[in-house]
Coordinates of C-alpha atoms (C1' of nucleotides) in Angstrom, one line a residue:
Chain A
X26 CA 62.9 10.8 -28.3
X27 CA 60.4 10.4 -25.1
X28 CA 57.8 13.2 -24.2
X29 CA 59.3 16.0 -23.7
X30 CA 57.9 17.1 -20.2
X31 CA 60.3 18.1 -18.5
X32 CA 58.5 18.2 -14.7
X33 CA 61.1 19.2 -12.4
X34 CA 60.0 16.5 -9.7
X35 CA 60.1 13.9 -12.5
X36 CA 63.8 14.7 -13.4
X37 CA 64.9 14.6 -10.5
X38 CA 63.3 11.5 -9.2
X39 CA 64.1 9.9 -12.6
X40 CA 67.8 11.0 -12.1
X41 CA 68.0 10.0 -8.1
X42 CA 66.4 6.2 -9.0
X43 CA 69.3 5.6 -11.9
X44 CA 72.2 7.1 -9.6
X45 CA 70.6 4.6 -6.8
X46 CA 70.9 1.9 -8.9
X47 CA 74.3 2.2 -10.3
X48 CA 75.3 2.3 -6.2
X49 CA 73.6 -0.3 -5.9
X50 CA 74.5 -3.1 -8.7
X51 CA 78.2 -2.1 -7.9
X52 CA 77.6 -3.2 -4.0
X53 CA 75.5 -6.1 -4.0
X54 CA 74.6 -6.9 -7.6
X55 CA 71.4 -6.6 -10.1
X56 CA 70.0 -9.7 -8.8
X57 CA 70.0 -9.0 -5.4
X58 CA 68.4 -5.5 -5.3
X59 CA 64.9 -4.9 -4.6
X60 CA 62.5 -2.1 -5.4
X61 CA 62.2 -1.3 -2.1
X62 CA 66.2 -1.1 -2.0
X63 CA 66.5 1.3 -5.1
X64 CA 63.7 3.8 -3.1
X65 CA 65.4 3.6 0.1
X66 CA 68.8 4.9 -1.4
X67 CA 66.5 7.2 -3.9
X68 CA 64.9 8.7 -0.8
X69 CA 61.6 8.5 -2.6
X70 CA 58.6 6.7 -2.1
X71 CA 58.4 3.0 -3.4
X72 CA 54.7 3.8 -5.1
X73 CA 56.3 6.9 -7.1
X74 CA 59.1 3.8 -8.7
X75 CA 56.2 1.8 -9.8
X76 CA 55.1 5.6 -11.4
X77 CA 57.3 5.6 -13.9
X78 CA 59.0 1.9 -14.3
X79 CA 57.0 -1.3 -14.0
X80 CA 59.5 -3.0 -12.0
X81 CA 63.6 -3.2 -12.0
X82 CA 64.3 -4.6 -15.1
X83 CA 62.4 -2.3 -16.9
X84 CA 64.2 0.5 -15.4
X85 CA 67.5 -1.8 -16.8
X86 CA 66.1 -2.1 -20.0
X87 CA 65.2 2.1 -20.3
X88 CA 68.7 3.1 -18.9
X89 CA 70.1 0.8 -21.4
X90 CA 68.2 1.8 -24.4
X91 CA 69.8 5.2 -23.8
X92 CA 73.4 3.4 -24.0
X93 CA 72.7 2.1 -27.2
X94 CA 71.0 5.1 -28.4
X95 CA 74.5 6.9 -27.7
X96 CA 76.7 4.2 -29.3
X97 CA 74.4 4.1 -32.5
X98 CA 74.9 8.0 -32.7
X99 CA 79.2 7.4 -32.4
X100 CA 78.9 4.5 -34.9
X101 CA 77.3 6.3 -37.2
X102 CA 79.6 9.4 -36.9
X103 CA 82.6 7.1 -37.4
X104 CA 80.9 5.4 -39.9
X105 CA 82.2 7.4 -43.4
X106 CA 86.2 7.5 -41.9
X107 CA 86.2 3.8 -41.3
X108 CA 85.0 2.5 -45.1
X109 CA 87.4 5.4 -46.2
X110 CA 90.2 3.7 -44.4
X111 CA 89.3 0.2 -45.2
X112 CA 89.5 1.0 -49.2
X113 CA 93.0 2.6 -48.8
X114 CA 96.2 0.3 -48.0
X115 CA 96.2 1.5 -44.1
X116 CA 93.6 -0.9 -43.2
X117 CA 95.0 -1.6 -40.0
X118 CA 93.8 2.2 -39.2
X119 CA 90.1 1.7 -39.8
X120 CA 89.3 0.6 -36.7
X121 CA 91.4 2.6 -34.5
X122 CA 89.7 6.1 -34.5
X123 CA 86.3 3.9 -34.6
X124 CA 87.8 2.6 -30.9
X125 CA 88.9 5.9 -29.5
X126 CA 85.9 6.9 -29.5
X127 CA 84.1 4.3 -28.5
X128 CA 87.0 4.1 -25.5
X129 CA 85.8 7.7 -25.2
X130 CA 82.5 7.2 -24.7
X131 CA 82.6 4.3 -22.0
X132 CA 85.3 6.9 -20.2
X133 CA 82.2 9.5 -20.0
X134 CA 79.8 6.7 -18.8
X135 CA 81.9 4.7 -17.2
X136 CA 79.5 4.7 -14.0
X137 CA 76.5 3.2 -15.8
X138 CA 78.9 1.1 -17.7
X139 CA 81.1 -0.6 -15.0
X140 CA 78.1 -1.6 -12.9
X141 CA 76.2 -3.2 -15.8
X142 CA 78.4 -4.8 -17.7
X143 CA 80.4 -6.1 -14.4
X144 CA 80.1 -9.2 -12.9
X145 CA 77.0 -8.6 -11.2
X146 CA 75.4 -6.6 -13.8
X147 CA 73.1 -7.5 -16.6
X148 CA 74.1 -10.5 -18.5
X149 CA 70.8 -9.8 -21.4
X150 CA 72.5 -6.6 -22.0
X151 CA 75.7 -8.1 -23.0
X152 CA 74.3 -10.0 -25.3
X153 CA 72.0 -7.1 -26.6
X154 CA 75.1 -5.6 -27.2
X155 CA 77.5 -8.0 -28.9
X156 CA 74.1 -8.4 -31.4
X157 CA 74.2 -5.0 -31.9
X158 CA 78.0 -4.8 -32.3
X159 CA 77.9 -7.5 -34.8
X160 CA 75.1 -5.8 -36.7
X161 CA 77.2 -2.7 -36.8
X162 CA 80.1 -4.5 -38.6
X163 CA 77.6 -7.0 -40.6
X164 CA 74.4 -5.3 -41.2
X165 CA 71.5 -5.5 -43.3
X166 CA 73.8 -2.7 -45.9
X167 CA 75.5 -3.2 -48.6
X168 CA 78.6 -1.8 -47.9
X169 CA 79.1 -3.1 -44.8
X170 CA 82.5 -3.8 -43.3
X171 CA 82.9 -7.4 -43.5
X172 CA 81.5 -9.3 -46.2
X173 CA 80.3 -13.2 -45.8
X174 CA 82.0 -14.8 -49.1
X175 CA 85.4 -13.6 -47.9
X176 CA 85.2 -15.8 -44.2
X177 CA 87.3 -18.5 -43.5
X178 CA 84.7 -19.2 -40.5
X179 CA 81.1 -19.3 -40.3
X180 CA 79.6 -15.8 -39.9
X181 CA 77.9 -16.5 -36.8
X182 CA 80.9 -17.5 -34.7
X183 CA 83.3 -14.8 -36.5
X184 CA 80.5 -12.2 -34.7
X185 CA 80.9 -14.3 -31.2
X186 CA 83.9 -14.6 -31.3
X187 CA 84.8 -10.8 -31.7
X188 CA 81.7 -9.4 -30.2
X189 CA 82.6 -11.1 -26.8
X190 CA 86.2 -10.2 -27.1
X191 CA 85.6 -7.1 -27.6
X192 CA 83.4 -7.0 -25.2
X193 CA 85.6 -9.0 -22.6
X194 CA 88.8 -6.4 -23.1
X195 CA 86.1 -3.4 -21.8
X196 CA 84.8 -4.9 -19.1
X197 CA 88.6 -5.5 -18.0
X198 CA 89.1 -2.1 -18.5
X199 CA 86.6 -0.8 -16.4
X200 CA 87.0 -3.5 -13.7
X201 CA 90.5 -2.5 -13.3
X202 CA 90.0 1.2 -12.8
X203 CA 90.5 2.6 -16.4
X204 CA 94.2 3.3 -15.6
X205 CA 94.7 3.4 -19.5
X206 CA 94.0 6.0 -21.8
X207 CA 91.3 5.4 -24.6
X208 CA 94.1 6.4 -26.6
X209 CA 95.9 3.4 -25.7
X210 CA 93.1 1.1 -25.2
X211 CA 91.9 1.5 -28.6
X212 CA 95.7 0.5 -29.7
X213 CA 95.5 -2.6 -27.6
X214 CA 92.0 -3.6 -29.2
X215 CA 92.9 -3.1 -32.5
X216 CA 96.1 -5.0 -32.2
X217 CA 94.9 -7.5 -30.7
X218 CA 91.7 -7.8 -33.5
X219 CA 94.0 -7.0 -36.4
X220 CA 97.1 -9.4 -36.0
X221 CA 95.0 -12.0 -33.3
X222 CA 96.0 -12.7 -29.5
X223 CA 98.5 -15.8 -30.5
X224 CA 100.1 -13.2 -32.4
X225 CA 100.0 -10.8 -29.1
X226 CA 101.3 -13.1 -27.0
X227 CA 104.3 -13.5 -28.6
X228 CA 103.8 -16.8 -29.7
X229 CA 103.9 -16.8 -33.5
X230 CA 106.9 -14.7 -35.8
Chain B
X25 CA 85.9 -36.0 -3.6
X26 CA 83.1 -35.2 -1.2
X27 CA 80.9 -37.4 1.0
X28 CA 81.3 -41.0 0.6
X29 CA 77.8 -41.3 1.9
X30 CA 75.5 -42.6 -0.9
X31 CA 72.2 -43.2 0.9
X32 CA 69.9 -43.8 -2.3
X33 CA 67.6 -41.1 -1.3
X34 CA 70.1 -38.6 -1.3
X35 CA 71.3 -39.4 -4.8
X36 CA 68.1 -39.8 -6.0
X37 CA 67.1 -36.3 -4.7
X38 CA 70.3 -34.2 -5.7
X39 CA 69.8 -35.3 -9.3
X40 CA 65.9 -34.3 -9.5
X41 CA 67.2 -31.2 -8.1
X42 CA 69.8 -30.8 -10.7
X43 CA 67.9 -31.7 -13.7
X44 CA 64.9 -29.4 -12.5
X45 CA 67.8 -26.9 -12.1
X46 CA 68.6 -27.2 -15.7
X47 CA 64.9 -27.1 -17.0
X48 CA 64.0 -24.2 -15.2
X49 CA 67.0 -22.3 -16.1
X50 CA 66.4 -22.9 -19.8
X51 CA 62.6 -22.3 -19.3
X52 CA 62.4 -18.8 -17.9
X53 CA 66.0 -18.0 -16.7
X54 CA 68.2 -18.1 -13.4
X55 CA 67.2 -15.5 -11.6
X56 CA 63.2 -15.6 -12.3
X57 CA 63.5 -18.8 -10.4
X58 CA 62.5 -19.9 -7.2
X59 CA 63.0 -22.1 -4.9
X60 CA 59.8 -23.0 -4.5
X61 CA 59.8 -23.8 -8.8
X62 CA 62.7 -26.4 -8.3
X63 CA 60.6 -28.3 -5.5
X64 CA 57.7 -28.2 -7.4
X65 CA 59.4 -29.7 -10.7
X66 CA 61.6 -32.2 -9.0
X67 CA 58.7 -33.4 -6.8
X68 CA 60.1 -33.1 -3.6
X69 CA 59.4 -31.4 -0.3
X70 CA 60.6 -27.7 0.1
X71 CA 62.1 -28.6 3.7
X72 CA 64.3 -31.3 1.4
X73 CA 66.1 -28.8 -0.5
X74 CA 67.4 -26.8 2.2
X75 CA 68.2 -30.0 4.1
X76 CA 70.9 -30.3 0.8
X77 CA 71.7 -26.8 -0.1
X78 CA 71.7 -23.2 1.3
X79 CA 69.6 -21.7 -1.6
X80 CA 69.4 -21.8 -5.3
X81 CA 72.9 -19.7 -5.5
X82 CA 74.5 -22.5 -3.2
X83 CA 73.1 -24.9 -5.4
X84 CA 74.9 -23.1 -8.7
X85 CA 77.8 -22.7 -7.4
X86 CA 78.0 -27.0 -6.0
X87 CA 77.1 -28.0 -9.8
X88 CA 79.3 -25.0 -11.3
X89 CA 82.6 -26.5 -9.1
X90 CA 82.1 -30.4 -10.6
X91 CA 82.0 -28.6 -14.0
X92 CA 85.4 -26.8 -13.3
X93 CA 86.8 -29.9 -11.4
X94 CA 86.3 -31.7 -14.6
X95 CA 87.5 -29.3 -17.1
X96 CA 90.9 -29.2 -14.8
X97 CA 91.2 -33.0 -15.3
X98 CA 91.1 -32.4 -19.2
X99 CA 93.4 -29.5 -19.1
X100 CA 95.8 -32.0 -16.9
X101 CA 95.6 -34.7 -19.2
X102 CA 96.0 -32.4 -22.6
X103 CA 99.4 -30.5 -21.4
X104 CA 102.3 -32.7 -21.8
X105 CA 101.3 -33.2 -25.9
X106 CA 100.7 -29.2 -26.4
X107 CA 103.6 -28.3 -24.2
X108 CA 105.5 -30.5 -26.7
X109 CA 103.7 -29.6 -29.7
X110 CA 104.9 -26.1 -28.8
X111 CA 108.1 -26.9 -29.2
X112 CA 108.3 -28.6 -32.7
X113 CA 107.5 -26.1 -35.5
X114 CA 103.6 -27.0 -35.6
X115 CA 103.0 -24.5 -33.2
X116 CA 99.2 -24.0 -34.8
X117 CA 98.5 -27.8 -34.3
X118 CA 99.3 -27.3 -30.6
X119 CA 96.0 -26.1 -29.4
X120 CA 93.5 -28.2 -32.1
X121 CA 94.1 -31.7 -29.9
X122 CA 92.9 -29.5 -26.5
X123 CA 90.0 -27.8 -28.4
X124 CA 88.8 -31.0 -29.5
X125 CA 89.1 -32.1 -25.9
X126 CA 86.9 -29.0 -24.5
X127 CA 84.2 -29.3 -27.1
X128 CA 84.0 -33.1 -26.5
X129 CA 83.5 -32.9 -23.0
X130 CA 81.1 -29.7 -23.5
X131 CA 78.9 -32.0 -26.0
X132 CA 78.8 -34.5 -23.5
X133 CA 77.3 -32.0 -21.0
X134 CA 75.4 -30.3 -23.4
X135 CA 71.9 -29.4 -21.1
X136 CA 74.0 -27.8 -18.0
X137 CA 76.7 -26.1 -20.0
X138 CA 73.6 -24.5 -22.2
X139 CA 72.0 -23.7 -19.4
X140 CA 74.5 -22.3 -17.7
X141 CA 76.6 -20.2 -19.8
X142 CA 73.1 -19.2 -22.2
X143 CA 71.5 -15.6 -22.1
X144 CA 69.2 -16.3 -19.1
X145 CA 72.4 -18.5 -17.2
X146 CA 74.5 -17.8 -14.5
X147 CA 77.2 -14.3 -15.1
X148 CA 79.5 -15.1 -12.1
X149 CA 80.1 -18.6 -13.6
X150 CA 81.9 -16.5 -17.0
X151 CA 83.9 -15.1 -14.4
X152 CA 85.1 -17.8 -12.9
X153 CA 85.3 -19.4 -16.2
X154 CA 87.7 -17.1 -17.7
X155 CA 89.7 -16.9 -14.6
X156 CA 90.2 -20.8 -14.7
X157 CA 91.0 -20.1 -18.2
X158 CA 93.6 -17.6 -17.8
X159 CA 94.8 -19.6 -15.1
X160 CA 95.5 -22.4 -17.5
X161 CA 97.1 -20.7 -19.9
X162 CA 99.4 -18.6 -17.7
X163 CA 99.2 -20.1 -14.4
X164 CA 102.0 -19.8 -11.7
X165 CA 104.2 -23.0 -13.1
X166 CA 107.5 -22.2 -14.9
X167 CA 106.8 -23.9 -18.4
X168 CA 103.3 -22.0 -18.8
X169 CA 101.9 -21.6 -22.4
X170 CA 102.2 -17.9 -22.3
X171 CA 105.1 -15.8 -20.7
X172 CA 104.3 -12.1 -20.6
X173 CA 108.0 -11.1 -21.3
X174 CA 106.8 -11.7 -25.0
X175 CA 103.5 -10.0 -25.0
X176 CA 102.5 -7.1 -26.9
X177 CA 99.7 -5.7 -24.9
X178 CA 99.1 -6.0 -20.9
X179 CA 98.5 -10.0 -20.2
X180 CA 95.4 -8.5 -18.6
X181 CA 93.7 -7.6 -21.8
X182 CA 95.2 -10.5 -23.5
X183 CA 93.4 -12.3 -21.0
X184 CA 90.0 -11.2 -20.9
X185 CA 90.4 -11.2 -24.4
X186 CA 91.0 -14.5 -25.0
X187 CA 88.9 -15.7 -22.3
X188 CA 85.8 -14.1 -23.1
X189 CA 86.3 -15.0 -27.6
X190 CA 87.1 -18.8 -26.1
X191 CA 83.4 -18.5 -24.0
X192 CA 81.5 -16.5 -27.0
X193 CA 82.4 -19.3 -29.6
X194 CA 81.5 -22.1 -26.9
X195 CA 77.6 -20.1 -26.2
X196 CA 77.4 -19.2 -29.7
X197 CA 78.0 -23.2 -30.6
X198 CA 75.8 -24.2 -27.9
X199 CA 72.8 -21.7 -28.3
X200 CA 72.6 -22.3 -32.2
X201 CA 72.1 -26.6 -31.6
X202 CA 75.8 -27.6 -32.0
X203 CA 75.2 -28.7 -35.4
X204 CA 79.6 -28.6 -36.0
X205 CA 80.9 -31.4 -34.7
X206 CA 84.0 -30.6 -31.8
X207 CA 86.3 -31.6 -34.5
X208 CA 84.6 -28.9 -36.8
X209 CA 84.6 -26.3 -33.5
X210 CA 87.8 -27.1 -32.7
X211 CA 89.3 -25.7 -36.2
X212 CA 87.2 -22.7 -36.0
X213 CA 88.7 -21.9 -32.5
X214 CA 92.3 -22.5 -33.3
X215 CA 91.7 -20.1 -36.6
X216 CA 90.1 -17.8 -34.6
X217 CA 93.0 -17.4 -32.5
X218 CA 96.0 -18.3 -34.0
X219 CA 95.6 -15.7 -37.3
X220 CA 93.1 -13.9 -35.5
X221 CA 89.5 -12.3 -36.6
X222 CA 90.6 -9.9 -38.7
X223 CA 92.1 -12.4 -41.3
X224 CA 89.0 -14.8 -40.9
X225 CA 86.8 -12.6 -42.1
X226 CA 88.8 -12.1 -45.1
X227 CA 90.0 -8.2 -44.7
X228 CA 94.3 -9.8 -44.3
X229 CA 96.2 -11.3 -46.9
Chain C
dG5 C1' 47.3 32.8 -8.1
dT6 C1' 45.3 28.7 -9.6
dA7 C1' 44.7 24.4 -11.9
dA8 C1' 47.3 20.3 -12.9
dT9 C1' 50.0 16.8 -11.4
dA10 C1' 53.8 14.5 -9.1
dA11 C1' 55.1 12.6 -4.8
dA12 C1' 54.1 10.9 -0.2
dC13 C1' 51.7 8.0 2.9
dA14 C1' 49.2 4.0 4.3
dA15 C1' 47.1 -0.2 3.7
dC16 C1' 46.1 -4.6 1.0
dA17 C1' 46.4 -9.5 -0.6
dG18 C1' 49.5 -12.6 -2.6
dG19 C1' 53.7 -14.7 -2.9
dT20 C1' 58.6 -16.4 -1.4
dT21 C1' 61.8 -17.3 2.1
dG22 C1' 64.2 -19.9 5.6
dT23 C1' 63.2 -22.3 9.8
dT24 C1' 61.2 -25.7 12.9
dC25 C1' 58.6 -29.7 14.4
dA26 C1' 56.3 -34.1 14.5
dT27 C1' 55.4 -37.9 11.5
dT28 C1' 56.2 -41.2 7.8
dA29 C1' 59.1 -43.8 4.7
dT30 C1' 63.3 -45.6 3.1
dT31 C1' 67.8 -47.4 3.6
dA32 C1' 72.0 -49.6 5.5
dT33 C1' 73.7 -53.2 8.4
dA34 C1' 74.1 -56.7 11.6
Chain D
dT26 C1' 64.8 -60.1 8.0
dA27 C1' 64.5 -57.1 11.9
dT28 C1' 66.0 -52.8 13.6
dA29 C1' 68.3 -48.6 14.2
dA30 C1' 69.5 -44.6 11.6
dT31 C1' 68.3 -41.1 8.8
dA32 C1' 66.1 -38.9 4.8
dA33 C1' 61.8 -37.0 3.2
dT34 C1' 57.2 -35.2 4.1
dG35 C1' 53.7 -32.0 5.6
dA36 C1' 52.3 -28.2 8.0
dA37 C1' 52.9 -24.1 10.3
dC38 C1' 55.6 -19.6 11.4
dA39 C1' 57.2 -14.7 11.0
dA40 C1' 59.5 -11.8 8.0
dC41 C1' 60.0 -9.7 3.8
dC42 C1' 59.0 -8.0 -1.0
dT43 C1' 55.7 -7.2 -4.5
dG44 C1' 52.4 -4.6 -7.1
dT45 C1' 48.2 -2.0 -6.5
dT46 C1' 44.9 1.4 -4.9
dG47 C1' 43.0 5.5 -2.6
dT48 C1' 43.8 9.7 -0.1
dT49 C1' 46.4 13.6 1.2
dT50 C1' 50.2 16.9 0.6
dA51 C1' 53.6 19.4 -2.1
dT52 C1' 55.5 21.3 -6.2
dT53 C1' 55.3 22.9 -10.8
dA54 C1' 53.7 25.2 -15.1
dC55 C1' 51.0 28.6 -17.0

DNA sequence: GTAATAAACAACAGGTTGTTCATTATTATA
DNA sequence: TATAATAATGAACAACCTGTTGTTTATTAC
């Protein structure tokens, strides 16, 4: 991936400045933090930040890269189960394994994840993310999940509409202290995706 | 509602305020601006805007509540037909005639409503969004849309879910030119969410 | 042990912030 | 229309953050 040069002292400034800044977008917000807040909390010196990052939201942009690194890597693991599921008759299956571990994932980073996608975190990575979730289900492949001539909606607002939901039901999760399993979370996701929330609330037989 | 104090200076400086507000928001985002940028492209004296408002959040959040103040006078004047077009058998029809309403009113406001919920706009206003939302659907009164005893997941997720698909469609709609008209968006939206995603992309019989 | 290099320290100009004050211009109203 | 009220201007202020640079000190890899 990077270089690999492993410096002790670069490690462990690298590792200090990300730990300060999830502290520090959970108490006051990305907006609000300065440079000279992150190396305050980081107990390092504000000219060794500008060593390594040109400023704070390119030290956003390199945590999140990893993030998406990691979910490309689960996406791709899930990838052959899912298509197997979707060409049997227990379609409503496919996505639920894809979800658990997804859930599972966000459990492991929940730190990063809570502060960034919260309500003071980083708005552009949201909406890197719901591109790259709708590319996951829609991409450039042939056998992708979805296929455009069988929508009853135009493409682009099918992917808003799930990639924000989907999107909306983790944050919630996170916000409120992950008191579910990823287990259940992935059965209230699905659920909700499969049969549709008018159909989860009750309201239709 | 506030102030009935319409000295012509005043309204003539709020609005250059406001409408530099919007430019600069969709010119290099929220948070990249500064005070300083509004004066500048509203042509009036830095002292000016503090003499008005506490600082570019307190400025947000005044134009954010007329937004919400007006989407409450829609929601008031939609309910008595989709509380009784709840109870007839047309259940689906129910929330078509308050969609239409909502994209109407967002078409109408078009430059702030961009601005405000696009990729470089304001996160905390989402928030607040989706709580009025939620709040609409599901609010304290008795004959609310949704009761919980019928749902099949928390209300939370329901919630975020719905709230966050609504707001996705609504950016997505507004970033791509709003070439549908609200009629159009309105249709897409109730599909959407009465049979869910899942069966508009095709994948349900 | 030594050479390489990361981090600390200190100082810099340039920019924004929020405030204050005296001065000028506009507005409401009598 | 004259005048009193008040909004806007212009200028100055200290405080703060930024990004950069050069020097010194400490740590690390070999």
């Amino acid at each position: 991936m990077r270089n690999i040069n492993p410096d002790l002292r670069v490690i462990r400034t690298k590792e200090s400045i990300r730990h300060a800044l999830v502290e520090l977008i959970n108490e006051k917000g990305l907006e609000a933090i300065t440079v000279k807040d992150i190396t305050t909390m980081a107990k390092i010196n504000r000219g060794t930040f500008y060593a390594h990052y040109q400023d704070k939201y390119d030290l956003m942009i390199k945590c999140e890269e990893d993030i998406m690194i990691d979910m490309s890597k689960i996406t791709k693991q899930n990838y052959p189960s899912v298509i197997a599921a979707l060409e049997t008759d227990s379609q409503n299956l496919a996505p639920f394994s894809f979800a658990v571990s997804l859930f599972e994932y966000l459990n492991i980073n929940s730190g990063f994840m809570k502060a960034v996608l919260g309500p003071k975190g980083d708005l552009s990575f949201q909406t890197r993310l719901k591109q790259f979730m709708w590319e996951t289900l829609y991409g450039n492949n042939p056998n992708a999940f979805l296929k455009e001539e069988n929508f009853l909606v135009p493409g682009q607002y099918l992917a808003a509409y799930m990639g924000t939901a989907i999107i909306g039901v983790i944050q919630q999760w996170l916000e409120s202290g992950r008191k579910e399993s990823p287990q259940e979370m992935a059965r209230i996701l699905t659920n909700l995706t499969v049969n549709g929330p008018y159909f989860a609330a009750g309201l239709k037989k």
